[in-house]
GROMACS .gro file of C-alpha atoms in nm:
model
  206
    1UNK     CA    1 -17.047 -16.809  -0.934
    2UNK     CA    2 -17.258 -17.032  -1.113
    3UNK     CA    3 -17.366 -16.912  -1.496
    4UNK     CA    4 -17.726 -16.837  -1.467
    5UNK     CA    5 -17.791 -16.970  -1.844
    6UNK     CA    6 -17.705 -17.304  -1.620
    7UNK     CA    7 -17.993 -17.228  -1.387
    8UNK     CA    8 -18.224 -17.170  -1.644
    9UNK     CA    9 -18.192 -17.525  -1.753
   10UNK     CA   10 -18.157 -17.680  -1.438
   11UNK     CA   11 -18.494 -17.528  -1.390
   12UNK     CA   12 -18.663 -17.571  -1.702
   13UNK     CA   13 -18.951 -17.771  -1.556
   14UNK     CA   14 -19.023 -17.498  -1.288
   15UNK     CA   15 -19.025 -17.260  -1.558
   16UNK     CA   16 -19.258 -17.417  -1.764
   17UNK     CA   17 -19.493 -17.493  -1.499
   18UNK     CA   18 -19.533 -17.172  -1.359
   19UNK     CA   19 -19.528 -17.004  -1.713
   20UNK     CA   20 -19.804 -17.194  -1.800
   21UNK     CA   21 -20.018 -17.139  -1.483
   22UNK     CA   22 -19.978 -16.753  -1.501
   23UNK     CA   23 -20.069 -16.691  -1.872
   24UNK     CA   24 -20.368 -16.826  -1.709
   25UNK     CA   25 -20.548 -16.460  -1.672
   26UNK     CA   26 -20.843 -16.337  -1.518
   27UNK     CA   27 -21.013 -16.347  -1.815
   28UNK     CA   28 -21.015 -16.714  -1.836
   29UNK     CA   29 -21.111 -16.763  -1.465
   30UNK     CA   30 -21.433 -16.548  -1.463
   31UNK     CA   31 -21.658 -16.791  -1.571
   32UNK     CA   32 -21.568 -16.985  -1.220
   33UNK     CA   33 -21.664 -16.884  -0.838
   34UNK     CA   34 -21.443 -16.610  -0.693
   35UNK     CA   35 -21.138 -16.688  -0.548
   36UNK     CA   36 -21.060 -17.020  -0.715
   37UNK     CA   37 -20.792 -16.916  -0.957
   38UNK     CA   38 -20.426 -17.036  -0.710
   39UNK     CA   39 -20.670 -17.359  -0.648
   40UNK     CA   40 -20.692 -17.388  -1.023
   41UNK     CA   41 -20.335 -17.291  -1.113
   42UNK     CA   42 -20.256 -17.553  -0.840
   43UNK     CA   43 -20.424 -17.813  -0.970
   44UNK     CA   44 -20.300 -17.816  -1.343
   45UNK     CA   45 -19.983 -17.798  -1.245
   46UNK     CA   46 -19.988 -18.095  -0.998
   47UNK     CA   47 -20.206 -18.289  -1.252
   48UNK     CA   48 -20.017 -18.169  -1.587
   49UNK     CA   49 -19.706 -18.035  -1.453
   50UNK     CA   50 -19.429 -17.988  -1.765
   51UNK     CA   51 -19.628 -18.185  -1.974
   52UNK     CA   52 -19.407 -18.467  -1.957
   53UNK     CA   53 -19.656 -18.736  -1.828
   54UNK     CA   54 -19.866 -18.640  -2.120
   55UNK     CA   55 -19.582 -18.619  -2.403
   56UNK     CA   56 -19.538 -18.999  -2.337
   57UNK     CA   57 -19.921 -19.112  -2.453
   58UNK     CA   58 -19.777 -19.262  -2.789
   59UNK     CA   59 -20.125 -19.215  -2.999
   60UNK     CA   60 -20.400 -18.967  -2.960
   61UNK     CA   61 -20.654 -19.205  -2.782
   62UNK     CA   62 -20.427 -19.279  -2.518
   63UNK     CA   63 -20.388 -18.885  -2.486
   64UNK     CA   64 -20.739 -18.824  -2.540
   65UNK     CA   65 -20.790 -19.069  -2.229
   66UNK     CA   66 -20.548 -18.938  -1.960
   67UNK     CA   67 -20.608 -18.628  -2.029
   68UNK     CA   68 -21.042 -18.643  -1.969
   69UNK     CA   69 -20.957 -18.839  -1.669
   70UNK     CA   70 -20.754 -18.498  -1.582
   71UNK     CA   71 -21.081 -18.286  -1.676
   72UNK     CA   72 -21.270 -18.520  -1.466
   73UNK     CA   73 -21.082 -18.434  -1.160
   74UNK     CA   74 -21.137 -18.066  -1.290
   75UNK     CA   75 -21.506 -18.055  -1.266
   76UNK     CA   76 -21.524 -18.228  -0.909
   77UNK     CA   77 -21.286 -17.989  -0.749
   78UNK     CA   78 -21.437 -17.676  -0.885
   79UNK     CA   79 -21.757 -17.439  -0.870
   80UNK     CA   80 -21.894 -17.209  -1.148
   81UNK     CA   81 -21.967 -16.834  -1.048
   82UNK     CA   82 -22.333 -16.796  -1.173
   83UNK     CA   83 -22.496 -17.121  -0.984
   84UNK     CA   84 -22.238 -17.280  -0.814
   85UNK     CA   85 -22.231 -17.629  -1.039
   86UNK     CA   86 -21.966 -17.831  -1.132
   87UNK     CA   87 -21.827 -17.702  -1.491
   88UNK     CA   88 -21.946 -17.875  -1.757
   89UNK     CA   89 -21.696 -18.090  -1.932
   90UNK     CA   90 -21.657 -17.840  -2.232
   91UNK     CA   91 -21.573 -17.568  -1.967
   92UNK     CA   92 -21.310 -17.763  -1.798
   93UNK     CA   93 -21.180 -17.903  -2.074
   94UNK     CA   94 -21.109 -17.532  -2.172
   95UNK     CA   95 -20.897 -17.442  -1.858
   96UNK     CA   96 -20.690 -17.799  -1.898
   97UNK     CA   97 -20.621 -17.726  -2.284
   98UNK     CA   98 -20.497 -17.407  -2.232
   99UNK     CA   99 -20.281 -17.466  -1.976
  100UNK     CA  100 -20.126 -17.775  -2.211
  101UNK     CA  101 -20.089 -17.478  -2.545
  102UNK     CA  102 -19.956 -17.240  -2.300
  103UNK     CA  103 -19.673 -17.498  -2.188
  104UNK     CA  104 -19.648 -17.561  -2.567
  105UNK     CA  105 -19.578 -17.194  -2.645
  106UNK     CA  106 -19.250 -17.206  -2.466
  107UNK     CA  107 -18.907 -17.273  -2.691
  108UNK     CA  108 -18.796 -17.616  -2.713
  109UNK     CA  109 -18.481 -17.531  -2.549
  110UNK     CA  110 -18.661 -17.441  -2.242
  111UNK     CA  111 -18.876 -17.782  -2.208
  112UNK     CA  112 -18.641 -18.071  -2.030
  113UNK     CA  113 -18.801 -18.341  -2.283
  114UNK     CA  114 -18.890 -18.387  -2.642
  115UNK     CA  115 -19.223 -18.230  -2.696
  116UNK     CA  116 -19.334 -18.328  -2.995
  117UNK     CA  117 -19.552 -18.615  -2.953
  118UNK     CA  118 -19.757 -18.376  -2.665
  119UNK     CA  119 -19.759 -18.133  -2.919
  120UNK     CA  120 -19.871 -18.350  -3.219
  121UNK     CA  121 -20.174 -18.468  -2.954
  122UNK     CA  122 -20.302 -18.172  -2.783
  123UNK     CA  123 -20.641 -18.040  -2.831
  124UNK     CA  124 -20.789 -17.751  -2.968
  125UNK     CA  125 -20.895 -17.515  -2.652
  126UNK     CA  126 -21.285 -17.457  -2.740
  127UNK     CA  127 -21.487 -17.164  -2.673
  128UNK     CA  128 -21.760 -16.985  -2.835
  129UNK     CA  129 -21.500 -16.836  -3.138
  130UNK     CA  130 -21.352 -17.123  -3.216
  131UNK     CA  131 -21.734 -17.321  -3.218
  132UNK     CA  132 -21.859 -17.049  -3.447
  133UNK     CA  133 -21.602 -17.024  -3.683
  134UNK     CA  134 -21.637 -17.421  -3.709
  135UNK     CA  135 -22.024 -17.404  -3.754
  136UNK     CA  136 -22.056 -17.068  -3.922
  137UNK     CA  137 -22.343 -16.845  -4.005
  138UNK     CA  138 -22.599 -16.811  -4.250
  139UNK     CA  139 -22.390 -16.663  -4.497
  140UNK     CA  140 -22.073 -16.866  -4.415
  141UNK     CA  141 -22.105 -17.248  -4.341
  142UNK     CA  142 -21.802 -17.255  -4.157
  143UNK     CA  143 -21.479 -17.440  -4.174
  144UNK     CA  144 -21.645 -17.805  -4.015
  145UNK     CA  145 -21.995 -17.753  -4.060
  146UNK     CA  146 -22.030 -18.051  -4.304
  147UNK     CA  147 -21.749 -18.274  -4.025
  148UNK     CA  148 -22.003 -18.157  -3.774
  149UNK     CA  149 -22.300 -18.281  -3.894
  150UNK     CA  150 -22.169 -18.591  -3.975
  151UNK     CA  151 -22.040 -18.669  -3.651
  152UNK     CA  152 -22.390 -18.613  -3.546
  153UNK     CA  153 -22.422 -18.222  -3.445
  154UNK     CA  154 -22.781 -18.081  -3.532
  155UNK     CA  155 -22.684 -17.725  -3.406
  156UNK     CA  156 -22.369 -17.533  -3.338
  157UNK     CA  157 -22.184 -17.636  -2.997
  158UNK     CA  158 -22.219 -17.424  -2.725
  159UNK     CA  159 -21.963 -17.434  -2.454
  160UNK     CA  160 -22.178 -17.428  -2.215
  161UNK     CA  161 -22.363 -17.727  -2.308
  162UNK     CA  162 -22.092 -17.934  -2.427
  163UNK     CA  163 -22.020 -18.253  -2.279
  164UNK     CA  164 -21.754 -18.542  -2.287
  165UNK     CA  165 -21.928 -18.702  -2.641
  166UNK     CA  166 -21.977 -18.407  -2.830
  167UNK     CA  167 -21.667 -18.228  -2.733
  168UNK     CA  168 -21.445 -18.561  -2.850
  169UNK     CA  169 -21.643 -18.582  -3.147
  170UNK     CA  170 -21.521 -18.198  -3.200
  171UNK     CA  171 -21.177 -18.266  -3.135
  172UNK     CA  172 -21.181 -18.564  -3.433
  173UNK     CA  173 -21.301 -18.327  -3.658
  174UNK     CA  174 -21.002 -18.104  -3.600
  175UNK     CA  175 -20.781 -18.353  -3.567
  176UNK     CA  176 -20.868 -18.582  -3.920
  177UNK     CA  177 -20.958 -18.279  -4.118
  178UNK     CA  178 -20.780 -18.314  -4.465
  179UNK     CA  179 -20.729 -17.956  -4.561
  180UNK     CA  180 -20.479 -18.013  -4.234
  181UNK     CA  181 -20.145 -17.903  -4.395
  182UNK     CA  182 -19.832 -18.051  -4.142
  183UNK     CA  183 -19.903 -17.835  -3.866
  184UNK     CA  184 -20.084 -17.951  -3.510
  185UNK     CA  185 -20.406 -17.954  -3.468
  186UNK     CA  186 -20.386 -17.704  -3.191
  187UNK     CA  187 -20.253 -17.452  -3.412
  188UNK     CA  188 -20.644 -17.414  -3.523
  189UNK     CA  189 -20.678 -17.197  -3.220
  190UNK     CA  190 -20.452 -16.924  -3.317
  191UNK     CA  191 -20.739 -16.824  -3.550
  192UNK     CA  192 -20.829 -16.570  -3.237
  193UNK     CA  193 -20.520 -16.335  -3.390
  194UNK     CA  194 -20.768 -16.267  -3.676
  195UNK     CA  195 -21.086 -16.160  -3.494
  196UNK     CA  196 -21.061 -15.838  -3.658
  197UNK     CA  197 -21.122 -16.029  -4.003
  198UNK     CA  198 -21.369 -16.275  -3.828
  199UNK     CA  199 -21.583 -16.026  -3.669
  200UNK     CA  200 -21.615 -15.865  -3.326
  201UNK     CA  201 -21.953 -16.045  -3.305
  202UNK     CA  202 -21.790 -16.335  -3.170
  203UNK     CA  203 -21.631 -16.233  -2.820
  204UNK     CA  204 -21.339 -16.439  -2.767
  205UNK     CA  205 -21.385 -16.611  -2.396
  206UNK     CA  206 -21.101 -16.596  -2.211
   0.00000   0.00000   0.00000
């Protein structure tokens, strides 16, 4: 009989594909038209897989480059729920990135490669949280405010307007900041396990 700890690792990539499609949950799938979320689930794991593909890019531009040609495909395969349209990049981005962090959350002993260099690259998964506690309020300019502006924003980034410029201009920021202390730059999204301290005000989207 063979030792099912065996099977486990002879199926790690299974495992980490279909963990990552169904943490995928209906909150993250409202914002697209109804009965698209096995076509979506599909998709990223055809186009992403494990992650491996991606965990070979040896810099951040190649990364940055295989993986909007993957968001690409995103936006001409699906519909939005309100109107119908193609997602904007920002919005499909968001589907893709969290389908990379969720692979990312599993323990190294159950991915069948060396993730580290995927995990050094991936990006931040944006939505309207994360874009507010970069820009801030009135009383609180934010963590990137000042990166922002420089990189050219005039007003806080909306998801829903957010295209393939301004959201790689948003993932620089995050990814050069210098407060960054030897940690990813996708760890920045696990700021949604304080939205008690950051306020209810900003609903998390997903």
């Amino acid at each position: 009989m063979k030792n099912p700890y065996d099977e486990l690792l002879d199926n790690r990539s299974s495992i980490a594909m279909e963990y990552a499609a169904r943490t995928l949950n209906a909150t993250t799938f409202r914002m697209f038209k109804k009965g698209q979320s096995n076509k979506i689930r599909t998709f990223l794991m055809q186009q992403i897989g494990d992650g491996r593909r991606l965990s070979k890019c040896r810099s951040r531009a190649d990364y940055t480059n295989r993986l909007a040609a993957i968001i690409r495909r995103f936006q001409r395969e699906f519909r939005m729920s309100k109107n119908g349209r193609q997602p904007n990049f920002g919005q499909a981005a968001k589907v893709v990135n969290l389908y990379v962090k969720h692979i990312l959350m599993l323990p190294k002993y159950l991915l069948p490669y060396d993730r580290s260099q995927l995990q050094s690259h991936a990006h931040v998964p944006l939505d309207r949280q994360i874009l507010g506690r970069m820009w801030g309020n009135r009383k609180n300019p934010g963590d990137f405010r000042r990166e922002l502006k420089d990189s050219g924003a005039k007003n806080q980034p909306k998801l829903k307007q957010l295209e393939e410029e301004e959201y790689s201009q948003i993932q620089k920021v995050l990814a050069n900041a210098p407060r960054k202390r030897h940690i990813p730059t996708i760890a920045y999204d696990y700021f949604y396990a304080l939205r008690e301290e950051i306020g209810r005000a900003s609903c998390r989207e997903r």
